[in-house]
mmCIF file of C-alpha atoms in Angstrom:
data_model
loop_
_atom_site.group_PDB
_atom_site.id
_atom_site.type_symbol
_atom_site.label_atom_id
_atom_site.label_comp_id
_atom_site.label_asym_id
_atom_site.label_seq_id
_atom_site.Cartn_x
_atom_site.Cartn_y
_atom_site.Cartn_z
ATOM 1 C CA THR A 1 -179.860 145.528 102.087
ATOM 2 C CA VAL A 2 -180.170 142.144 103.789
ATOM 3 C CA GLN A 3 -183.110 141.325 106.075
ATOM 4 C CA ALA A 4 -182.711 138.534 108.650
ATOM 5 C CA ASP A 5 -185.377 137.612 111.195
ATOM 6 C CA LEU A 6 -185.916 135.039 113.925
ATOM 7 C CA CYS A 7 -182.838 132.880 113.398
ATOM 8 C CA ASP A 8 -179.744 131.699 115.267
ATOM 9 C CA GLY A 9 -176.098 131.356 114.270
ATOM 10 C CA LEU A 10 -176.392 133.301 111.015
ATOM 11 C CA ASP A 11 -173.056 134.118 109.330
ATOM 12 C CA VAL A 12 -173.317 136.821 106.642
ATOM 13 C CA GLN A 13 -170.186 137.257 104.521
ATOM 14 C CA PHE A 14 -169.580 139.844 101.805
ATOM 15 C CA TRP A 15 -166.701 138.756 99.548
ATOM 16 C CA ASP A 16 -165.691 141.702 97.359
ATOM 17 C CA ALA A 17 -169.408 142.377 97.186
ATOM 18 C CA PRO A 18 -170.478 145.461 95.238
ATOM 19 C CA SER A 19 -172.658 148.091 96.805
ATOM 20 C CA ASN A 20 -176.101 148.701 95.353
ATOM 21 C CA GLN A 21 -174.735 152.122 94.412
ATOM 22 C CA ASN A 22 -171.817 150.621 92.498
ATOM 23 C CA THR A 23 -173.047 151.865 89.151
ATOM 24 C CA SER A 24 -175.156 154.700 87.880
ATOM 25 C CA LEU A 25 -177.033 152.075 85.840
ATOM 26 C CA HIS A 26 -178.371 150.455 89.008
ATOM 27 C CA GLY A 27 -182.121 150.054 88.706
ATOM 28 C CA MET A 28 -182.159 151.362 85.126
ATOM 29 C CA LEU A 29 -181.694 148.079 83.239
ATOM 30 C CA PRO A 30 -184.239 145.270 82.892
ATOM 31 C CA PRO A 31 -183.466 142.061 84.815
ATOM 32 C CA SER A 32 -182.572 140.243 81.577
ATOM 33 C CA LEU A 33 -179.679 142.663 80.994
ATOM 34 C CA ALA A 34 -178.742 143.677 84.532
ATOM 35 C CA GLY A 35 -176.889 140.441 85.351
ATOM 36 C CA GLN A 36 -174.746 140.531 82.220
ATOM 37 C CA ALA A 37 -173.988 144.226 82.650
ATOM 38 C CA ALA A 38 -172.945 143.690 86.282
ATOM 39 C CA ALA A 39 -170.623 140.851 85.268
ATOM 40 C CA ASN A 40 -168.857 143.085 82.777
ATOM 41 C CA MET A 41 -168.488 146.055 85.101
ATOM 42 C CA LYS A 42 -165.624 146.640 87.465
ATOM 43 C CA THR A 43 -166.662 147.123 91.094
ATOM 44 C CA THR A 44 -165.894 150.681 92.135
ATOM 45 C CA VAL A 45 -168.005 150.863 95.302
ATOM 46 C CA PHE A 46 -167.938 147.878 97.646
ATOM 47 C CA TRP A 47 -170.615 146.813 100.093
ATOM 48 C CA GLY A 48 -170.461 148.981 103.182
ATOM 49 C CA GLU A 49 -169.139 152.062 101.443
ATOM 50 C CA ASP A 50 -172.640 153.444 100.941
ATOM 51 C CA LYS A 51 -174.892 154.342 103.862
ATOM 52 C CA ASN A 52 -177.734 152.241 102.420
ATOM 53 C CA ASP A 53 -175.679 149.025 102.548
ATOM 54 C CA ARG A 54 -177.128 147.478 105.699
ATOM 55 C CA VAL A 55 -178.138 144.231 107.372
ATOM 56 C CA LEU A 56 -181.486 144.621 109.136
ATOM 57 C CA HIS A 57 -182.290 141.977 111.724
ATOM 58 C CA ALA A 58 -184.851 141.226 114.406
ATOM 59 C CA GLY A 59 -184.946 138.323 116.831
ATOM 60 C CA VAL A 60 -181.534 137.057 115.654
ATOM 61 C CA THR A 61 -179.060 135.461 118.068
ATOM 62 C CA ASN A 62 -175.349 134.791 117.437
ATOM 63 C CA LEU A 63 -175.231 136.854 114.247
ATOM 64 C CA ARG A 64 -171.891 137.461 112.554
ATOM 65 C CA VAL A 65 -171.371 139.904 109.694
ATOM 66 C CA SER A 66 -168.041 140.110 107.850
ATOM 67 C CA THR A 67 -166.636 141.803 104.771
ATOM 68 C CA TYR A 68 -163.720 140.420 102.744
ATOM 69 C CA ARG A 69 -161.480 142.178 100.250
ATOM 70 C CA ASP A 70 -159.003 140.372 97.974
ATOM 71 C CA GLY A 71 -159.388 137.142 99.944
ATOM 72 C CA TYR A 72 -158.739 138.686 103.378
ATOM 73 C CA GLN A 73 -161.160 139.617 106.106
ATOM 74 C CA ASP A 74 -161.611 143.369 106.215
ATOM 75 C CA LEU A 75 -164.303 144.015 108.837
ATOM 76 C CA THR A 76 -166.298 141.825 111.187
ATOM 77 C CA THR A 77 -168.773 142.153 114.042
ATOM 78 C CA THR A 78 -171.226 140.041 116.030
ATOM 79 C CA ALA A 79 -174.683 140.821 117.350
ATOM 80 C CA ASP A 80 -177.362 139.205 119.510
ATOM 81 C CA TYR A 81 -180.727 140.857 120.119
ATOM 82 C CA LYS A 82 -180.884 139.491 123.686
ATOM 83 C CA GLU A 83 -177.404 140.738 124.614
ATOM 84 C CA MET A 84 -178.219 144.126 123.085
ATOM 85 C CA GLY A 85 -181.132 144.578 125.461
ATOM 86 C CA ALA A 86 -184.104 144.152 123.150
ATOM 87 C CA LYS A 87 -187.322 144.643 125.082
ATOM 88 C CA ALA A 88 -191.006 145.061 124.388
ATOM 89 C CA VAL A 89 -192.026 148.605 123.484
ATOM 90 C CA GLY A 90 -195.625 149.445 122.703
ATOM 91 C CA ASN A 91 -197.037 146.733 120.452
ATOM 92 C CA ALA A 92 -193.604 145.359 119.534
ATOM 93 C CA THR A 93 -192.222 142.254 121.296
ATOM 94 C CA PRO A 94 -188.455 141.890 121.987
ATOM 95 C CA GLU A 95 -188.204 139.601 118.946
ATOM 96 C CA GLU A 96 -189.712 142.336 116.776
ATOM 97 C CA MET A 97 -187.272 145.027 117.861
ATOM 98 C CA GLN A 98 -185.091 145.837 114.871
ATOM 99 C CA PHE A 99 -181.345 146.354 114.673
ATOM 100 C CA VAL A 100 -179.131 147.570 111.847
ATOM 101 C CA THR A 101 -175.582 146.390 111.153
ATOM 102 C CA SER A 102 -173.655 148.645 108.789
ATOM 103 C CA VAL A 103 -170.303 150.312 108.212
ATOM 104 C CA VAL A 104 -169.968 153.599 110.094
ATOM 105 C CA ASP A 105 -166.694 155.533 110.045
ATOM 106 C CA GLY A 106 -164.848 152.504 108.697
ATOM 107 C CA GLU A 107 -166.153 150.068 111.320
ATOM 108 C CA LEU A 108 -168.939 147.476 111.252
ATOM 109 C CA ILE A 109 -171.332 148.328 114.069
ATOM 110 C CA THR A 110 -174.814 147.286 115.162
ATOM 111 C CA GLU A 111 -177.339 149.894 116.266
ATOM 112 C CA LYS A 112 -180.911 149.854 117.503
ATOM 113 C CA VAL A 113 -183.606 151.173 115.239
ATOM 114 C CA ALA A 114 -184.980 154.316 116.874
ATOM 115 C CA ARG A 115 -188.545 153.934 118.116
ATOM 116 C CA ASN A 116 -190.949 156.394 119.647
ATOM 117 C CA GLY A 117 -193.042 155.909 122.767
ATOM 118 C CA ASN A 118 -195.673 153.660 121.173
ATOM 119 C CA GLY A 119 -193.087 151.313 119.674
ATOM 120 C CA SER A 120 -193.165 152.749 116.169
ATOM 121 C CA ALA A 121 -189.932 152.963 114.237
ATOM 122 C CA HIS A 122 -188.589 156.301 113.017
ATOM 123 C CA GLY A 123 -188.269 156.637 109.288
ATOM 124 C CA GLY A 124 -190.155 155.213 106.369
ATOM 125 C CA SER A 125 -190.896 151.629 105.582
ATOM 126 C CA SER A 126 -188.160 151.690 102.927
ATOM 127 C CA ARG A 127 -185.452 152.899 105.301
ATOM 128 C CA VAL A 128 -185.838 152.893 109.057
ATOM 129 C CA MET A 129 -183.486 155.100 111.052
ATOM 130 C CA THR A 130 -181.129 154.323 113.914
ATOM 131 C CA GLU A 131 -180.973 156.449 117.043
ATOM 132 C CA ARG A 132 -177.735 157.986 115.757
ATOM 133 C CA GLU A 133 -179.337 158.887 112.431
ATOM 134 C CA VAL A 134 -182.358 160.414 114.157
ATOM 135 C CA GLU A 135 -180.056 162.652 116.197
ATOM 136 C CA GLU A 136 -178.090 163.617 113.074
ATOM 137 C CA GLU A 137 -181.351 164.438 111.281
ATOM 138 C CA ARG A 138 -182.503 166.547 114.221
ATOM 139 C CA LYS A 139 -179.290 168.576 114.140
ATOM 140 C CA ARG A 140 -179.531 168.950 110.378
ATOM 141 C CA LYS A 141 -183.044 170.373 110.688
ATOM 142 C CA GLU A 142 -181.966 172.735 113.459
ATOM 143 C CA ASN A 143 -179.271 174.186 111.228
ATOM 144 C CA ALA A 144 -181.306 174.173 108.034
ATOM 145 C CA PRO A 145 -182.545 177.497 106.643
ATOM 146 C CA CYS A 146 -186.253 178.073 107.045
ATOM 147 C CA PRO A 147 -188.146 177.985 103.719
ATOM 148 C CA GLU A 148 -190.100 181.080 102.743
ATOM 149 C CA ASN A 149 -193.495 179.506 103.255
ATOM 150 C CA LEU A 150 -192.641 177.650 106.471
ATOM 151 C CA ILE A 151 -193.270 179.032 109.942
ATOM 152 C CA ARG A 152 -191.093 177.624 112.702
ATOM 153 C CA PHE A 153 -192.143 177.904 116.329
ATOM 154 C CA ILE A 154 -189.282 177.915 118.811
ATOM 155 C CA ASP A 155 -188.678 177.567 122.526
ATOM 156 C CA VAL A 156 -189.718 180.968 123.842
ATOM 157 C CA ASN A 157 -187.515 180.638 126.931
ATOM 158 C CA LYS A 158 -184.461 179.772 124.888
ATOM 159 C CA ASP A 159 -184.799 182.726 122.517
ATOM 160 C CA LYS A 160 -186.635 185.147 124.821
ATOM 161 C CA GLY A 161 -189.889 184.920 122.946
ATOM 162 C CA LYS A 162 -188.525 185.750 119.497
ATOM 163 C CA ASP A 163 -189.613 183.850 116.424
ATOM 164 C CA THR A 164 -186.447 183.838 114.306
ATOM 165 C CA CYS A 165 -188.169 182.394 111.272
ATOM 166 C CA ALA A 166 -191.476 184.185 110.809
ATOM 167 C CA ASP A 167 -193.077 184.273 107.418
ATOM 168 C CA GLU A 168 -192.305 187.802 106.211
ATOM 169 C CA THR A 169 -194.090 187.175 102.944
ATOM 170 C CA LYS A 170 -197.391 186.616 104.717
ATOM 171 C CA LYS A 171 -196.884 189.753 106.792
ATOM 172 C CA LYS A 172 -196.398 191.855 103.689
ATOM 173 C CA GLU A 173 -199.487 190.338 102.095
ATOM 174 C CA LYS A 174 -201.445 191.386 105.185
ATOM 175 C CA GLY A 175 -200.345 194.998 104.912
ATOM 176 C CA GLY A 176 -196.620 195.459 105.311
ATOM 177 C CA GLU A 177 -194.143 195.232 108.151
ATOM 178 C CA ASN A 178 -196.510 196.751 110.718
ATOM 179 C CA ALA A 179 -199.459 194.537 109.834
ATOM 180 C CA LYS A 180 -200.958 192.234 112.439
ATOM 181 C CA SER A 181 -199.500 188.747 112.570
ATOM 182 C CA SER A 182 -201.748 185.914 111.522
ATOM 183 C CA PRO A 183 -202.771 183.308 114.164
ATOM 184 C CA THR A 184 -200.142 180.964 112.751
ATOM 185 C CA SER A 185 -197.223 183.327 113.289
ATOM 186 C CA VAL A 186 -197.582 184.552 116.845
ATOM 187 C CA ALA A 187 -194.769 182.604 118.471
ATOM 188 C CA ASP A 188 -193.400 185.890 119.759
ATOM 189 C CA LYS A 189 -196.646 186.512 121.672
ATOM 190 C CA ILE A 190 -197.076 183.102 123.291
ATOM 191 C CA ASP A 191 -196.248 183.056 126.974
ATOM 192 C CA GLU A 192 -196.283 179.310 127.686
ATOM 193 C CA ASP A 193 -193.119 177.737 129.050
ATOM 194 C CA VAL A 194 -192.277 175.752 125.907
ATOM 195 C CA VAL A 195 -193.351 175.931 122.271
ATOM 196 C CA GLU A 196 -192.347 172.880 120.259
ATOM 197 C CA GLU A 197 -190.477 173.426 117.010
ATOM 198 C CA VAL A 198 -192.354 172.566 113.832
ATOM 199 C CA TYR A 199 -190.124 172.304 110.797
ATOM 200 C CA CYS A 200 -192.456 171.099 108.093
ATOM 201 C CA SER A 201 -195.725 169.352 107.460
ATOM 202 C CA VAL A 202 -195.806 165.601 106.860
ATOM 203 C CA ASP A 203 -195.800 164.561 103.220
ATOM 204 C CA VAL A 204 -198.948 162.474 103.554
ATOM 205 C CA ASP A 205 -198.863 161.213 99.975
ATOM 206 C CA ALA A 206 -195.295 159.953 100.360
ATOM 207 C CA VAL A 207 -196.121 158.152 103.606
ATOM 208 C CA VAL A 208 -199.196 156.534 102.069
ATOM 209 C CA ARG A 209 -197.181 155.388 99.038
ATOM 210 C CA ASP A 210 -194.592 153.810 101.343
ATOM 211 C CA CYS A 211 -197.346 152.071 103.293
ATOM 212 C CA GLU A 212 -198.887 150.676 100.123
ATOM 213 C CA ALA A 213 -195.519 149.386 98.895
ATOM 214 C CA GLN A 214 -194.693 147.724 102.216
ATOM 215 C CA LYS A 215 -198.196 146.258 102.449
ATOM 216 C CA ALA A 216 -197.725 144.631 99.053
ATOM 217 C CA LYS A 217 -194.468 143.022 100.225
ATOM 218 C CA ALA A 218 -196.158 141.788 103.402
ATOM 219 C CA ASN A 219 -199.016 140.294 101.402
ATOM 220 C CA GLU A 220 -196.510 138.471 99.186
ATOM 221 C CA SER A 221 -194.823 136.991 102.262
ATOM 222 C CA PHE A 222 -198.174 135.824 103.616
ATOM 223 C CA VAL A 223 -199.153 134.161 100.342
ATOM 224 C CA ALA A 224 -195.737 132.452 100.259
ATOM 225 C CA GLY A 225 -196.337 131.045 103.740
ATOM 226 C CA GLU A 226 -193.646 133.237 105.336
ATOM 227 C CA TYR A 227 -195.886 134.308 108.191
ATOM 228 C CA ALA A 228 -193.192 135.565 110.587
ATOM 229 C CA GLN A 229 -191.803 137.771 107.823
ATOM 230 C CA ALA A 230 -195.315 138.973 107.040
ATOM 231 C CA VAL A 231 -195.790 139.989 110.691
ATOM 232 C CA LEU A 232 -192.609 142.060 110.621
ATOM 233 C CA LEU A 233 -193.535 143.729 107.347
ATOM 234 C CA TYR A 234 -197.065 144.550 108.499
ATOM 235 C CA THR A 235 -195.501 145.992 111.661
ATOM 236 C CA LEU A 236 -193.325 148.225 109.477
ATOM 237 C CA VAL A 237 -196.479 149.512 107.802
ATOM 238 C CA MET A 238 -197.958 150.375 111.204
ATOM 239 C CA ASP A 239 -194.683 152.063 112.117
ATOM 240 C CA ARG A 240 -194.891 154.232 109.016
ATOM 241 C CA CYS A 241 -198.557 155.018 109.702
ATOM 242 C CA ALA A 242 -197.473 156.486 113.030
ATOM 243 C CA GLU A 243 -195.989 159.407 111.078
ATOM 244 C CA LEU A 244 -199.375 160.423 109.665
ATOM 245 C CA PRO A 245 -201.184 163.415 111.193
ATOM 246 C CA ASP A 246 -204.128 161.259 112.326
ATOM 247 C CA SER A 247 -201.966 158.869 114.364
ATOM 248 C CA ASP A 248 -202.870 160.359 117.757
ATOM 249 C CA GLU A 249 -206.553 159.735 117.153
ATOM 250 C CA THR A 250 -206.078 156.221 115.784
ATOM 251 C CA ASP A 251 -203.727 155.322 118.649
ATOM 252 C CA LYS A 252 -206.395 156.407 121.121
ATOM 253 C CA ILE A 253 -209.042 154.272 119.412
ATOM 254 C CA MET A 254 -206.742 151.238 119.322
ATOM 255 C CA ALA A 255 -205.814 151.693 122.991
ATOM 256 C CA GLU A 256 -209.479 151.869 123.987
ATOM 257 C CA ALA A 257 -210.122 148.608 122.145
ATOM 258 C CA GLN A 258 -208.376 146.807 125.002
ATOM 259 C CA THR A 259 -210.870 148.016 127.596
ATOM 260 C CA LYS A 260 -213.923 148.998 125.577
ATOM 261 C CA LYS A 261 -215.704 146.262 123.642
ATOM 262 C CA VAL A 262 -216.620 147.230 120.099
ATOM 263 C CA SER A 263 -218.950 144.959 118.167
ATOM 264 C CA SER A 264 -218.812 144.519 114.427
ATOM 265 C CA SER A 265 -221.875 145.673 112.549
ATOM 266 C CA LYS A 266 -222.837 146.158 108.930
ATOM 267 C CA ASN A 267 -224.558 149.441 109.746
ATOM 268 C CA ALA A 268 -221.918 150.814 112.106
ATOM 269 C CA THR A 269 -220.152 154.086 111.405
ATOM 270 C CA PRO A 270 -216.338 154.015 111.693
ATOM 271 C CA PRO A 271 -215.191 156.447 114.411
ATOM 272 C CA MET A 272 -212.957 158.327 111.966
ATOM 273 C CA LYS A 273 -211.782 158.500 108.377
ATOM 274 C CA GLN A 274 -208.200 157.282 108.284
ATOM 275 C CA LEU A 275 -205.515 158.621 105.994
ATOM 276 C CA PHE A 276 -204.407 155.008 105.505
ATOM 277 C CA PRO A 277 -206.561 151.927 106.319
ATOM 278 C CA ARG A 278 -204.755 150.652 109.398
ATOM 279 C CA HIS A 279 -207.620 148.250 110.124
ATOM 280 C CA VAL A 280 -206.685 146.291 106.998
ATOM 281 C CA ILE A 281 -203.057 145.992 108.117
ATOM 282 C CA LEU A 282 -204.052 144.957 111.638
ATOM 283 C CA SER A 283 -206.476 142.382 110.259
ATOM 284 C CA ASN A 284 -203.806 140.967 107.937
ATOM 285 C CA ARG A 285 -201.298 140.798 110.773
ATOM 286 C CA SER A 286 -203.946 139.066 112.852
ATOM 287 C CA ALA A 287 -204.240 136.426 110.122
ATOM 288 C CA SER A 288 -200.455 135.993 110.184
ATOM 289 C CA PHE A 289 -200.470 135.542 113.957
ATOM 290 C CA LEU A 290 -203.245 132.949 113.608
ATOM 291 C CA LYS A 291 -201.062 130.978 111.200
ATOM 292 C CA LEU A 292 -198.191 131.155 113.708
ATOM 293 C CA GLY A 293 -200.396 129.985 116.575
ATOM 294 C CA GLU A 294 -200.052 133.342 118.361
ATOM 295 C CA HIS A 295 -203.764 133.518 119.168
ATOM 296 C CA GLU A 296 -203.667 136.251 121.828
ATOM 297 C CA LYS A 297 -201.736 138.584 119.531
ATOM 298 C CA ALA A 298 -204.133 137.730 116.714
ATOM 299 C CA LEU A 299 -207.075 138.655 118.941
ATOM 300 C CA LYS A 300 -205.525 141.966 119.982
ATOM 301 C CA ASP A 301 -204.898 143.003 116.372
ATOM 302 C CA ALA A 302 -208.368 141.927 115.296
ATOM 303 C CA GLU A 303 -210.022 143.850 118.140
ATOM 304 C CA GLN A 304 -208.096 146.999 117.255
ATOM 305 C CA ALA A 305 -209.068 146.570 113.603
ATOM 306 C CA VAL A 306 -212.726 146.214 114.575
ATOM 307 C CA ALA A 307 -212.465 149.347 116.708
ATOM 308 C CA LEU A 308 -211.122 151.312 113.737
ATOM 309 C CA ASP A 309 -213.785 149.961 111.364
ATOM 310 C CA PRO A 310 -216.636 147.849 112.810
ATOM 311 C CA THR A 311 -217.912 147.165 109.275
ATOM 312 C CA TYR A 312 -214.744 145.394 108.102
ATOM 313 C CA VAL A 313 -215.808 141.747 107.888
ATOM 314 C CA LYS A 314 -212.318 140.234 107.778
ATOM 315 C CA ALA A 315 -211.419 141.804 111.116
ATOM 316 C CA ALA A 316 -214.640 140.488 112.662
ATOM 317 C CA PHE A 317 -214.002 137.026 111.231
ATOM 318 C CA ARG A 318 -210.420 136.864 112.481
ATOM 319 C CA LYS A 319 -211.510 138.048 115.898
ATOM 320 C CA GLY A 320 -213.939 135.126 116.005
ATOM 321 C CA LEU A 321 -211.277 132.682 114.783
ATOM 322 C CA ALA A 322 -208.820 133.852 117.449
ATOM 323 C CA LEU A 323 -211.420 133.458 120.200
ATOM 324 C CA HIS A 324 -212.324 130.015 118.859
ATOM 325 C CA ALA A 325 -208.660 128.955 118.809
ATOM 326 C CA MET A 326 -208.335 130.096 122.427
ATOM 327 C CA GLY A 327 -211.309 127.937 123.431
ATOM 328 C CA ARG A 328 -213.456 130.972 124.237
ATOM 329 C CA TYR A 329 -216.483 129.662 122.376
ATOM 330 C CA GLN A 330 -218.957 131.796 124.299
ATOM 331 C CA ASP A 331 -217.196 134.898 122.936
ATOM 332 C CA ALA A 332 -216.403 133.377 119.554
ATOM 333 C CA VAL A 333 -220.040 132.696 118.635
ATOM 334 C CA PRO A 334 -221.228 136.350 118.791
ATOM 335 C CA ALA A 335 -218.027 137.549 117.074
ATOM 336 C CA LEU A 336 -218.486 135.107 114.211
ATOM 337 C CA GLY A 337 -222.202 135.872 114.224
ATOM 338 C CA ALA A 338 -221.437 139.544 113.666
ATOM 339 C CA ALA A 339 -219.177 138.650 110.746
ATOM 340 C CA HIS A 340 -221.923 136.431 109.332
ATOM 341 C CA THR A 341 -224.407 139.312 109.616
ATOM 342 C CA ILE A 342 -222.102 141.587 107.648
ATOM 343 C CA GLU A 343 -221.511 138.970 104.948
ATOM 344 C CA PRO A 344 -224.289 136.315 105.187
ATOM 345 C CA LYS A 345 -223.350 134.560 101.928
ATOM 346 C CA ASN A 346 -219.779 133.817 103.021
ATOM 347 C CA LYS A 347 -219.625 130.021 103.385
ATOM 348 C CA GLN A 348 -216.336 130.071 105.305
ATOM 349 C CA ILE A 349 -217.766 132.358 107.984
ATOM 350 C CA LYS A 350 -220.955 130.314 108.174
ATOM 351 C CA GLN A 351 -219.030 127.057 108.682
ATOM 352 C CA ALA A 352 -216.832 128.589 111.360
ATOM 353 C CA LEU A 353 -219.899 129.896 113.180
ATOM 354 C CA GLN A 354 -221.617 126.501 113.062
ATOM 355 C CA PHE A 355 -218.481 124.770 114.343
ATOM 356 C CA ALA A 356 -218.169 127.246 117.239
ATOM 357 C CA GLU A 357 -221.837 126.732 118.149
ATOM 358 C CA VAL A 358 -221.281 122.953 118.255
ATOM 359 C CA ARG A 359 -218.239 123.366 120.504
ATOM 360 C CA LEU A 360 -220.198 125.678 122.774
ATOM 361 C CA GLN A 361 -222.885 123.013 123.270
ATOM 362 C CA GLN A 362 -220.357 120.271 124.110
#
């Protein structure tokens, strides 16, 4: 997979390039041996012949992707995020909207990454999904057999109130075929207009592992000074977090942060226990925006982080820094003061607070 962000006139060429799935030894050899082994192996699967061979891009104009076989051009396509109608959705700007260029049915095509209503991408941080793939996955789930221990609720109008996939095992445990249904298997008794299908519970551990892995990559980009890349990677973490069961509650808290002021405090109680610490990701993305000079975006992220955990000193500090950078010294002083209260021995916070107080008096 190739990742390209915020560039113009990029020309990506694959000359007899092997797919990552070219050999069963892929990922099994140490780096010291992998290069030599690859050189001695004959390419049997070329780039584009596996569904995971993709070029991911965001904010790229005049992109060209081509594949070549035996010295001749095989496939080619162009893409431009502006021409493809990228627009702001939720927290994502047009430049942050992702696209995927890959080989589908023998043709190189570019597709939008599917996003839900709040701007979050479908799929995990390791492999986001296009709108086409989301639809294919939906159809696959519709046609999949229902596991023994899984209850599926269906549209009662469509199937005349019948639950075609009730958990017979549970019924027998409760006393046989004529036993009363448990509260979780009464789809046939519900008289609302629509009952949404539920196919399976979210694998929380898998989502959290993906978030941790993507966070580590984002942190590496930040340390390397690749702040725009760090922003995109932190955004992918937030996208993945949207799949967690607590996302509705966290989204509500973050939305309220725009209208309801939340002050940082050492003795404050976070409004909820998160399945993954989104406030850390938002605070880190805020730091990335500060480095890029995007002070308003940095402030928004920092405020949402503070709302999720008022005791997190880095979020309070970055909120103060963003306000200071925007010239809002009257707001910056109490924000930095709150950070200083949480961590009074932090010299960096103390210096920033003193500097803001001087600017306020000027």
